[in-house]
CSV table of C-alpha atoms in Angstrom, one decimal:
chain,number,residue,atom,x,y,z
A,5,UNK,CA,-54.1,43.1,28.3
A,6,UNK,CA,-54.3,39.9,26.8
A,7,UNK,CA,-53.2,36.9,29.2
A,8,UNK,CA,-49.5,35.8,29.3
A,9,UNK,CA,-49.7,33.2,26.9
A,10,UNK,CA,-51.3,33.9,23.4
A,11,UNK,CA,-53.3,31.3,21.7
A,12,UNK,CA,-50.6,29.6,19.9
A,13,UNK,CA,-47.9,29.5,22.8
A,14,UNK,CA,-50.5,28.7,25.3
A,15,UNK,CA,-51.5,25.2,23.1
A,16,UNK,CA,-47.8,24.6,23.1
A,17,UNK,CA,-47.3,25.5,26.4
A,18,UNK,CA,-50.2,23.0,27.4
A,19,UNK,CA,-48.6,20.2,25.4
A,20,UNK,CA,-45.3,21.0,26.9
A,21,UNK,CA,-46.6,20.2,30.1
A,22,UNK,CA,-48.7,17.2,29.3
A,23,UNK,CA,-45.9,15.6,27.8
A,24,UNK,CA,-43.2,16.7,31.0
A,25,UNK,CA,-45.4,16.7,33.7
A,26,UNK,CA,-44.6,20.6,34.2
A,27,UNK,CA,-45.5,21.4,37.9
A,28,UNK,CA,-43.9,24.3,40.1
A,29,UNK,CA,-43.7,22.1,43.7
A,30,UNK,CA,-40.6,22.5,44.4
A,31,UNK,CA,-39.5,24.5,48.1
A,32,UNK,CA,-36.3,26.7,48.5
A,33,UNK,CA,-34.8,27.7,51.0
A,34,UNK,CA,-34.2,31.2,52.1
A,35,UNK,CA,-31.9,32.5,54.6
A,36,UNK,CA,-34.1,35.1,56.6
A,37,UNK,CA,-31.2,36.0,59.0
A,38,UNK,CA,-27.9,34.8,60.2
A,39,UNK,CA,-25.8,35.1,63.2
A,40,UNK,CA,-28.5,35.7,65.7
A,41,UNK,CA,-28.2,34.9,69.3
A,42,UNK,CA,-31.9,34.5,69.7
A,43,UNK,CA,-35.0,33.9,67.2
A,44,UNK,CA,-38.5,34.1,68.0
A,45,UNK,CA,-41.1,32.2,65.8
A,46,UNK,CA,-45.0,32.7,66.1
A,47,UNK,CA,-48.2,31.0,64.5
A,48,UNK,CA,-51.5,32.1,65.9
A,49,UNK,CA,-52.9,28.7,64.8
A,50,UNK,CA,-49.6,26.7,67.3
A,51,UNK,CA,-46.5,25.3,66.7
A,52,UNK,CA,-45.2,21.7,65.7
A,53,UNK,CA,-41.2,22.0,66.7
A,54,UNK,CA,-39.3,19.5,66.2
A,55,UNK,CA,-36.0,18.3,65.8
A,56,UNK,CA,-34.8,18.2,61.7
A,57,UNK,CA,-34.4,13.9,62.0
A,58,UNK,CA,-37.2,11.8,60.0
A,59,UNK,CA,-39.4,10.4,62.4
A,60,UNK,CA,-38.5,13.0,65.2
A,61,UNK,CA,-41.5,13.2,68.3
A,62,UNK,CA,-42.7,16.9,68.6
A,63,UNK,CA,-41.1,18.8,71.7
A,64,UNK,CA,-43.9,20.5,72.4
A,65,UNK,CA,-47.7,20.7,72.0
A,66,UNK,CA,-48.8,22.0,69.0
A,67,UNK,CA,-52.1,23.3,69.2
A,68,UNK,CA,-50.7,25.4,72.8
A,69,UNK,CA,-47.7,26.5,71.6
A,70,UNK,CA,-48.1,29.5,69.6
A,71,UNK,CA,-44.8,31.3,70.2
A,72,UNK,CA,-41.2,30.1,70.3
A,73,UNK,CA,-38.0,31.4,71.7
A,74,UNK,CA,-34.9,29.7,70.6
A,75,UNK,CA,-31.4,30.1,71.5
A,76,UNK,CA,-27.8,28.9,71.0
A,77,UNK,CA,-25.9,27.0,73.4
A,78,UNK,CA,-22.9,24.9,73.7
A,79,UNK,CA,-24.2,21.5,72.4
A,80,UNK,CA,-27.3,22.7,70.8
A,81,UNK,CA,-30.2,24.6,70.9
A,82,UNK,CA,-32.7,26.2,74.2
A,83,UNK,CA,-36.3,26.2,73.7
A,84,UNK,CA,-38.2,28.4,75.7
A,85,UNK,CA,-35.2,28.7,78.0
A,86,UNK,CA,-35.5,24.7,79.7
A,87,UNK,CA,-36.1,22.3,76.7
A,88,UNK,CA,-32.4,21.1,75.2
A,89,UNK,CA,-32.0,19.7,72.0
A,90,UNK,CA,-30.4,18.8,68.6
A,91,UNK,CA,-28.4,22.0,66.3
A,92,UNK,CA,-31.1,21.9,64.2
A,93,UNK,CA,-35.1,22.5,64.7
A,94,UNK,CA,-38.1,22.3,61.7
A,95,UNK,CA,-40.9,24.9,62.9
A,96,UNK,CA,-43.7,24.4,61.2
A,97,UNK,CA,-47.6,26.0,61.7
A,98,UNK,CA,-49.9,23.5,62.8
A,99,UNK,CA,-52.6,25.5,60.9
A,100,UNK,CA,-52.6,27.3,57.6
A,101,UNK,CA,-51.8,30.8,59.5
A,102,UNK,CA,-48.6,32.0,58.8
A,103,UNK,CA,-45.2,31.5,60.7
A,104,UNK,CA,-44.0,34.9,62.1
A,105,UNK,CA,-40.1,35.6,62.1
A,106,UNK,CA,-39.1,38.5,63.8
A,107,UNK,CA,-42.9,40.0,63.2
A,108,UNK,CA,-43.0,39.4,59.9
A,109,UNK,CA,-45.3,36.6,58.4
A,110,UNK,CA,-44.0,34.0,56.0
A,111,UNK,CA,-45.4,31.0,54.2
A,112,UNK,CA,-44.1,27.6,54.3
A,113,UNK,CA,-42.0,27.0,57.8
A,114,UNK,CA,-38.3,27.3,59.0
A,115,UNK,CA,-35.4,26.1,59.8
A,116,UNK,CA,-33.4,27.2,62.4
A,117,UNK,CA,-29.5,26.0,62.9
A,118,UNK,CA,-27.2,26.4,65.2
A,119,UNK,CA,-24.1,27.9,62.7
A,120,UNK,CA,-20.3,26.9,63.5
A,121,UNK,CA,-19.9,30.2,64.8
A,122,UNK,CA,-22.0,29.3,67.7
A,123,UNK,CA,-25.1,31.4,66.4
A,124,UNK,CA,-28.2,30.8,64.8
A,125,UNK,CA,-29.2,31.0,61.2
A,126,UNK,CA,-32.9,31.2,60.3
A,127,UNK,CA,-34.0,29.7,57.0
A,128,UNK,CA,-37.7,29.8,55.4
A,129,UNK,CA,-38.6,26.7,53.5
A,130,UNK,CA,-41.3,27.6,51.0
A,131,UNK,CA,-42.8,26.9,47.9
A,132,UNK,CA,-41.1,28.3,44.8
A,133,UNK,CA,-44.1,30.0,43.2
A,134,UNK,CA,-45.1,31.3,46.7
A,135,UNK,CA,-42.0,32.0,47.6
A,136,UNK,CA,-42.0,34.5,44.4
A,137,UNK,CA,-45.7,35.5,45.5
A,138,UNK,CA,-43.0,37.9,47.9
A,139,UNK,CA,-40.0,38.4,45.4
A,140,UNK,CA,-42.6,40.0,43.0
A,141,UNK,CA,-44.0,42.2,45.1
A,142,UNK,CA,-40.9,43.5,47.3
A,143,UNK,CA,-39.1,43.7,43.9
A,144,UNK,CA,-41.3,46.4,42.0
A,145,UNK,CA,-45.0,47.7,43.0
A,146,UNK,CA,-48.1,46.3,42.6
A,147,UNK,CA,-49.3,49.0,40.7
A,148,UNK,CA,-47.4,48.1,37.8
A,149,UNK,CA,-49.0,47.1,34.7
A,150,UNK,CA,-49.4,43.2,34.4
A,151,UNK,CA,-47.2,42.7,31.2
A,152,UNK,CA,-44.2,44.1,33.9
A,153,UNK,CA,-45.0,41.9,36.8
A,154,UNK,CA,-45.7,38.8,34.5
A,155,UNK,CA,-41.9,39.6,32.9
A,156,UNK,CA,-40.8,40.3,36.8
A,157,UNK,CA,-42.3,37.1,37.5
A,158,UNK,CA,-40.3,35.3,34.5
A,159,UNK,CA,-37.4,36.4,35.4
A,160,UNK,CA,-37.0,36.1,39.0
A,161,UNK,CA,-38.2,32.6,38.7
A,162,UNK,CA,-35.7,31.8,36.4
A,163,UNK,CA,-33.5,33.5,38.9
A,164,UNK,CA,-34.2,31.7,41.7
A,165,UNK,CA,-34.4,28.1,39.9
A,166,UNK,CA,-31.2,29.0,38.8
A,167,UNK,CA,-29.6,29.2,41.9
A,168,UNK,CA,-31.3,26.2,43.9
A,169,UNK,CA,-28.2,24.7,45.8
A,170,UNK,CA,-26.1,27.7,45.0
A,171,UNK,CA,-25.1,27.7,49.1
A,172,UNK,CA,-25.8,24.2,49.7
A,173,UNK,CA,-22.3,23.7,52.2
A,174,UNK,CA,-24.4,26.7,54.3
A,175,UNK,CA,-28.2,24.8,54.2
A,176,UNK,CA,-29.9,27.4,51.6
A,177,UNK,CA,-30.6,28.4,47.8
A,178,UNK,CA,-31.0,32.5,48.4
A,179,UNK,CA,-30.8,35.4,50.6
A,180,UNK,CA,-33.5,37.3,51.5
A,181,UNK,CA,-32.4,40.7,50.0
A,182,UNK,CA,-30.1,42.9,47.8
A,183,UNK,CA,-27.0,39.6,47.3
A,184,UNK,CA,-29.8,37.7,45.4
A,185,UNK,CA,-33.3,38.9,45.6
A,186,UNK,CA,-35.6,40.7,47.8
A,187,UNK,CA,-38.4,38.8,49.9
A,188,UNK,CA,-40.4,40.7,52.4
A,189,UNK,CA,-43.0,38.0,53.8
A,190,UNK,CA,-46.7,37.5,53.0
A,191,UNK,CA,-46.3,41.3,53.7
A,192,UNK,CA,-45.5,42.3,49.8
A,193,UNK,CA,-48.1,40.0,48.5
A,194,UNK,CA,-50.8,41.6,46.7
A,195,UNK,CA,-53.8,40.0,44.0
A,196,UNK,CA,-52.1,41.9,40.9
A,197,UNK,CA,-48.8,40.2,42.1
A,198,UNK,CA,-49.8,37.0,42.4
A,199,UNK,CA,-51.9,37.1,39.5
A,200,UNK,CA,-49.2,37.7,37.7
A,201,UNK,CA,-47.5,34.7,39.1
A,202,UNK,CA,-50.2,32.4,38.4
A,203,UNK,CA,-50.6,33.7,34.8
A,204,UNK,CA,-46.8,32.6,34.4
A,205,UNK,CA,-46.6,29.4,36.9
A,206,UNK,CA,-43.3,27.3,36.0
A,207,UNK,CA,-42.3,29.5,33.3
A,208,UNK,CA,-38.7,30.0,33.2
A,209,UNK,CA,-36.1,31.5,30.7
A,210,UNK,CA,-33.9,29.4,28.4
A,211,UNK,CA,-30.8,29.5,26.4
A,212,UNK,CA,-29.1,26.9,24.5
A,213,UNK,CA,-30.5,24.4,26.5
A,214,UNK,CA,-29.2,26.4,29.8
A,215,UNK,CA,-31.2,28.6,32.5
A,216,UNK,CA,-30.7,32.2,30.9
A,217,UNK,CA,-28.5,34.4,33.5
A,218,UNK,CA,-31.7,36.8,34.5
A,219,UNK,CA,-30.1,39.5,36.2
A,220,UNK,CA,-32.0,42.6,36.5
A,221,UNK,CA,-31.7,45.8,38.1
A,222,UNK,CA,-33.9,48.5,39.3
A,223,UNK,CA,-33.0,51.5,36.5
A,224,UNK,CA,-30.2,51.5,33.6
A,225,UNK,CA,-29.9,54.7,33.1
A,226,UNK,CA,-31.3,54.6,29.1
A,227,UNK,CA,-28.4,52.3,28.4
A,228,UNK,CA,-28.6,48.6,29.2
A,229,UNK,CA,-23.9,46.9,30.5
A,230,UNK,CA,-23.5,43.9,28.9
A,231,UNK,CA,-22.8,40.8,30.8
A,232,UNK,CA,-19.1,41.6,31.2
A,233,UNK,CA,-20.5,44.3,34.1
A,234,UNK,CA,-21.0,41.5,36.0
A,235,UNK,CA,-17.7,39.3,34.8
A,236,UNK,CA,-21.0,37.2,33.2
A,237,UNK,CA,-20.9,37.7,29.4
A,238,UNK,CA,-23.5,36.0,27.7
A,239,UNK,CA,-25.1,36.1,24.0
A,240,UNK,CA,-28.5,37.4,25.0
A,241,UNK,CA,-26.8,39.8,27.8
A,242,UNK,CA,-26.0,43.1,25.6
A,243,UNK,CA,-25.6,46.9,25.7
A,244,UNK,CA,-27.7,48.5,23.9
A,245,UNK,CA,-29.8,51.8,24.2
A,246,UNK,CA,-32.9,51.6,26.4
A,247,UNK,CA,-35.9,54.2,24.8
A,248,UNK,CA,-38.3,53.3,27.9
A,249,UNK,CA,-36.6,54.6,30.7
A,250,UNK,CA,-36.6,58.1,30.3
A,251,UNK,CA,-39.2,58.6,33.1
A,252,UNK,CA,-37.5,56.6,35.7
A,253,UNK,CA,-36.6,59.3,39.4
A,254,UNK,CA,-33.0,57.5,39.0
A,255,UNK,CA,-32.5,58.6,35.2
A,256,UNK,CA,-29.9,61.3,36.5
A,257,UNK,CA,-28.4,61.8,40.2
A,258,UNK,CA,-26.3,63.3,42.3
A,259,UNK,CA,-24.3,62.1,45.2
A,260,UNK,CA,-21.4,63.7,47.6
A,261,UNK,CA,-19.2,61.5,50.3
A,262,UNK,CA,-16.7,63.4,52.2
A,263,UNK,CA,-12.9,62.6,51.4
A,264,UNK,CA,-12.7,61.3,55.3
A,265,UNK,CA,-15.5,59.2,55.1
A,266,UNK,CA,-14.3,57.5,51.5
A,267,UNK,CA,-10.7,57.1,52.7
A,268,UNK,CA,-11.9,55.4,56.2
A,269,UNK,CA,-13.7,52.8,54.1
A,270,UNK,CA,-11.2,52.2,51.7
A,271,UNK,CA,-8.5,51.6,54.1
A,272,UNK,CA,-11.3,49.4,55.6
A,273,UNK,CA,-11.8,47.3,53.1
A,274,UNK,CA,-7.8,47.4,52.4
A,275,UNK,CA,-8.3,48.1,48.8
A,276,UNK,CA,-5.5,50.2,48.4
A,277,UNK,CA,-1.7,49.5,50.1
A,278,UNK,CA,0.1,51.7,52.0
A,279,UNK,CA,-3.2,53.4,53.7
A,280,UNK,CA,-4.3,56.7,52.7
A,281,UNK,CA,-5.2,59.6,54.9
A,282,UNK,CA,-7.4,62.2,53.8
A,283,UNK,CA,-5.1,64.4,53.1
A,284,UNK,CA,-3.2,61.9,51.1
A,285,UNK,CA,-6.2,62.5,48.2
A,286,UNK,CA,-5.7,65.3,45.9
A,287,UNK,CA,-8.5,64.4,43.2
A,288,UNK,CA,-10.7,61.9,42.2
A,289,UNK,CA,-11.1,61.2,38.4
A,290,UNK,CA,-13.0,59.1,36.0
A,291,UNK,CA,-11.5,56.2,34.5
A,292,UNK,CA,-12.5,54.7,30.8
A,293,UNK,CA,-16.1,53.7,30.4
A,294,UNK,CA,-17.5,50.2,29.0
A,295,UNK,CA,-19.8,50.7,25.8
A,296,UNK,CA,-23.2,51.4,27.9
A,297,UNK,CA,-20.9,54.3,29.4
A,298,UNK,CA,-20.0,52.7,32.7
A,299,UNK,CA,-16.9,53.1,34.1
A,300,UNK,CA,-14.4,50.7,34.3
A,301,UNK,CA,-12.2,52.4,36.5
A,302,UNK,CA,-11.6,55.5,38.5
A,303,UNK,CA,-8.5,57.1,39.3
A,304,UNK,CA,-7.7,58.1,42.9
A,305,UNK,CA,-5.0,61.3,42.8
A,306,UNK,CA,-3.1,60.8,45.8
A,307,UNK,CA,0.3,63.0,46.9
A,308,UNK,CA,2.6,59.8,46.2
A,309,UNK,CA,0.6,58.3,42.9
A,310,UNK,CA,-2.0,57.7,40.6
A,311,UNK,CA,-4.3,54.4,41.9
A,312,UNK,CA,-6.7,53.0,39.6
A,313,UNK,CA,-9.6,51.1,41.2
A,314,UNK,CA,-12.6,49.2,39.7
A,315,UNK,CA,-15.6,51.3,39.1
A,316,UNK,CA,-17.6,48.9,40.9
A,317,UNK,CA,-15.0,49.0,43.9
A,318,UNK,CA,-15.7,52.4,43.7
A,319,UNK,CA,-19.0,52.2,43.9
A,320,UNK,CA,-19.2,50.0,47.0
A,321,UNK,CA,-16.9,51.3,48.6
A,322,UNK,CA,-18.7,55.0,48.4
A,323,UNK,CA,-21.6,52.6,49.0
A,324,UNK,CA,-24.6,51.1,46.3
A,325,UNK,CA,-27.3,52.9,48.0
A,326,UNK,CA,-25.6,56.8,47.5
A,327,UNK,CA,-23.4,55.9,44.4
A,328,UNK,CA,-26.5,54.4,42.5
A,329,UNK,CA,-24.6,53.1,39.6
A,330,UNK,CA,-21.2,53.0,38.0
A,331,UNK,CA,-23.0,54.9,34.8
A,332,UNK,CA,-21.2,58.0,35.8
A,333,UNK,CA,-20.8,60.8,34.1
A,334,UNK,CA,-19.1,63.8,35.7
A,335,UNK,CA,-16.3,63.1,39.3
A,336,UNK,CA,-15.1,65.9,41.2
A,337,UNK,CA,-13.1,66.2,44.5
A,338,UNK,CA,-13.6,69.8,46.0
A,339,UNK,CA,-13.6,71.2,49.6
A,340,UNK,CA,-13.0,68.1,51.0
A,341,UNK,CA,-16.0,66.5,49.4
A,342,UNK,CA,-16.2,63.7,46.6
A,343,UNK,CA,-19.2,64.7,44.0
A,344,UNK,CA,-20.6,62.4,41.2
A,345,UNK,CA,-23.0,62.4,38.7
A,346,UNK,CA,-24.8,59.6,37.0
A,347,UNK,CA,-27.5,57.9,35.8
A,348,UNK,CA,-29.6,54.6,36.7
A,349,UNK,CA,-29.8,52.3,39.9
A,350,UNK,CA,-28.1,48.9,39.8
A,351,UNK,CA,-25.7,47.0,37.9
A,352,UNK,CA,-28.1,47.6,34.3
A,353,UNK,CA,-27.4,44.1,33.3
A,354,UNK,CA,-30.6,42.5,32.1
A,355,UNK,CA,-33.9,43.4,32.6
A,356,UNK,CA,-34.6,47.1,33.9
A,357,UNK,CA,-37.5,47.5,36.1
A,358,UNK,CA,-39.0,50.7,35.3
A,359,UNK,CA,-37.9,50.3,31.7
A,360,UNK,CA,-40.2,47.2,32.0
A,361,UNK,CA,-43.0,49.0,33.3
A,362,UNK,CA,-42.4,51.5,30.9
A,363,UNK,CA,-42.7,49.6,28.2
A,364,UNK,CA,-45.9,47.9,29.7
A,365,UNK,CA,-47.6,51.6,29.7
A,366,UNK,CA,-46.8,52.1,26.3
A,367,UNK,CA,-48.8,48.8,25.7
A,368,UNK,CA,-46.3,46.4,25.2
A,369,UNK,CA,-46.2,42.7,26.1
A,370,UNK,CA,-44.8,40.5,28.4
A,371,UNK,CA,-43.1,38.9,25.2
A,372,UNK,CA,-41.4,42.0,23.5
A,373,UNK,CA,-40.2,43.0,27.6
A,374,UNK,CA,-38.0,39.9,27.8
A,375,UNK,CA,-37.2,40.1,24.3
A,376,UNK,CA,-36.0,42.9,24.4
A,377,UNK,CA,-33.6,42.5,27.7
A,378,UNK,CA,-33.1,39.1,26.7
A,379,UNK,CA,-32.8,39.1,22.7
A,380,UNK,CA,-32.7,35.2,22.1
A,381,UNK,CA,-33.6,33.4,25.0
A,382,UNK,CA,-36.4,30.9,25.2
A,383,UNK,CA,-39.5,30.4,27.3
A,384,UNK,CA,-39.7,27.1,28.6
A,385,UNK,CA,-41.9,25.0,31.1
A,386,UNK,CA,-40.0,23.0,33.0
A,387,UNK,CA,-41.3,19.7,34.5
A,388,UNK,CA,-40.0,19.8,37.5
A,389,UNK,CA,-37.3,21.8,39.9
A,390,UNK,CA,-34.9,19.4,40.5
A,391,UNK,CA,-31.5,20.6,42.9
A,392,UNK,CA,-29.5,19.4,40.6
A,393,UNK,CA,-31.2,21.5,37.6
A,394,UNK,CA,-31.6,18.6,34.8
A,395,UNK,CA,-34.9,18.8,34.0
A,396,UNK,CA,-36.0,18.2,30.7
A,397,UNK,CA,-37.7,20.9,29.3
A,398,UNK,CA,-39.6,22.0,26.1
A,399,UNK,CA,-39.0,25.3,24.6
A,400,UNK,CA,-40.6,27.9,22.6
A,401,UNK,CA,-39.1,31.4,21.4
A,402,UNK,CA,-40.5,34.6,22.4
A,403,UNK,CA,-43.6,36.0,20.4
A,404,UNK,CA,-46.2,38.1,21.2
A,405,UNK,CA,-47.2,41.9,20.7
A,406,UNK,CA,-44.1,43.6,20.1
């Protein structure tokens, strides 16, 4: 494999960053967990807690304090069930061991807040390109070829810079998980991960001067939605036929829900009015698909009507992790069970995961991978991560082995 940047876009790339001052320094903030009535932070190396306020004295001896309870109370926060203080505490390890949450280890430190609600929200500050040391590796496996994870790296970068201040009002850039991008800890680092990090430090994806829109999802199914799956259409976000996913365990499923079960959640989630019962459904049917073959809607046969829900409604409400996609192509309600059949896991807009990796093993680059998910977007190296996102940048369209 040659490395991420071939001779030509690497001396551009270098005089990019000359002339911007390209560095990749900027921390975000990640929302670990939320509405917690108690948090317990380690460092095997001590502790420095203190309250979130410039200047702020330590509350507790660092280099003896290796583990931390913290809880919520009326005015504040409880340390180690005696110490009182402000609704917001900095937790930092004295040492460069990590900070443990909940068991897991982390880089960087945390914040943890008392929330309005009266409980506490845990937030990891971290370095960006650390913080994706994590998003890399809990994202796909370390196993994959490096022309994947340098494109996996690309992207969620982009991603994530993207989205720097998106929840400001609540004190963070991202979740930790599925609603923006997964981040397991130091846990999912590996060398082939952060290799493929470092080969692609501050690179980020660019279109008409904007941050591309890098959504990406785990399979497509062989066909790539367009941006309109995610009420996102953009140029560069298209469906098209996908020839390297064939091999992916997701390329074809099958999934049943009972009738009970999907009627509880829909009534739930008040999606339809009046309630159903389950014997109010008499059939389940599939509504007209989008040009990648997703569906757009799905009928619901009830005794009274015909309601037509969003296939994405649909979806959720069965639930993401058994109904794997919307990309589905057979619905049946029989014996008091809802069966489907599709194809691919996730939303399929943007890059595909094992399509990537597929098109790694057949040799391909990291530059035809992001072409091809991203037909017209730019690589660029920004000089700095700024909350407000106006860097100025330099740019440089995608080349490399196709």
């Amino acid at each position: 494999m040659t490395p991420f940047l071939a001779a030509a876009a690497l001396a551009l790339a270098c005089m990019l960053a000359s002339a911007l001052g390209a560095r990749a320094d900027t921390t975000v903030r990640i929302l670990l967990l939320r509405h917690q009535f108690q948090a317990v932070i380690a460092s095997a190396g001590g502790l420095i807690v203190r309250p979130y306020q410039p200047g702020s004295a330590t509350l507790l001896t660092p280099d003896v304090t290796t583990v931390i309870d913290v809880r919520p109370q009326a005015d504040g926060l409880l340390l180690a069930g005696t110490i009182q203080t402000q609704a917001k505490l900095l937790i930092a390890p004295l040492t460069d061991l990590p900070v443990m949450v909940g068991g897991q280890p982390y880089r960087g430190a945390v914040f943890i807040e008392r929330d309005t609600d009266g409980a506490l929200s845990v937030i990891n500050v971290v370095d960006l390109e650390q913080y994706l040391y994590s998003v890399v590796g809990s994202e796909v496996s370390a196993s994959t070829p490096s022309s994947a994870l340098q494109a996996q790296a690309v992207v969620a970068r982009t991603y994530a810079v993207a989205h720097l201040g998106a929840h400001e009002d609540l004190g963070f850039d991202l979740h930790a998980g599925d609603r923006d991008q997964a981040y397991n800890g130091m846990s999912a680092e590996s060398e082939p991960v952060v290799n493929a990090v470092d080969a692609t430090r501050g690179v980020v994806m660019l279109y008409r001067n904007h941050l591309a829109q890098a959504y990406y999802s785990a399979c497509d199914g062989g066909f790539t939605s367009d941006g309109h799956g995610l009420n996102d259409p953009q140029p560069y976000l298209q469906a098209v036929r996908d020839p390297y996913c064939p091999m992916s365990p997701y390329l074809q499923w099958s999934a049943s829900i009972s009738v009970s079960a999907f009627v509880d959640a829909l009534n739930e989630r008040a999606v339809v009015s009046p309630q159903l019962s389950a014997a109010d459904l008499r059939d389940v049917r599939a509504g007209p698909a989008d040009d990648s073959g997703r569906l757009q809607t799905v009928e619901l046969i009830t005794r009274h009507a015909t309601l037509s829900i969003e296939g994405t409604t649909f979806r959720s409400v069965a639930g993401n992790r058994l109904i794997k996609s919307t990309r589905i192509g057979a619905l049946s309600l029989a014996g008091g069970v809802i069966r489907v059949y599709g194809a691919g896991y996730g939303h399929g807009v943007g890059m595909c995961q094992l399509g990537a990796r597929g098109m790694a093993e057949s040799g391909l680059g990291v530059y035809a991978i992001l072409d091809f998910y991203y037909p017209g977007a730019l690589l660029t190296q920004l000089a700095s991560y700024q909350r407000q996102k106006q860097a100025r940048s330099g740019s440089f369209r995608l080349a490399g082995k196709r």
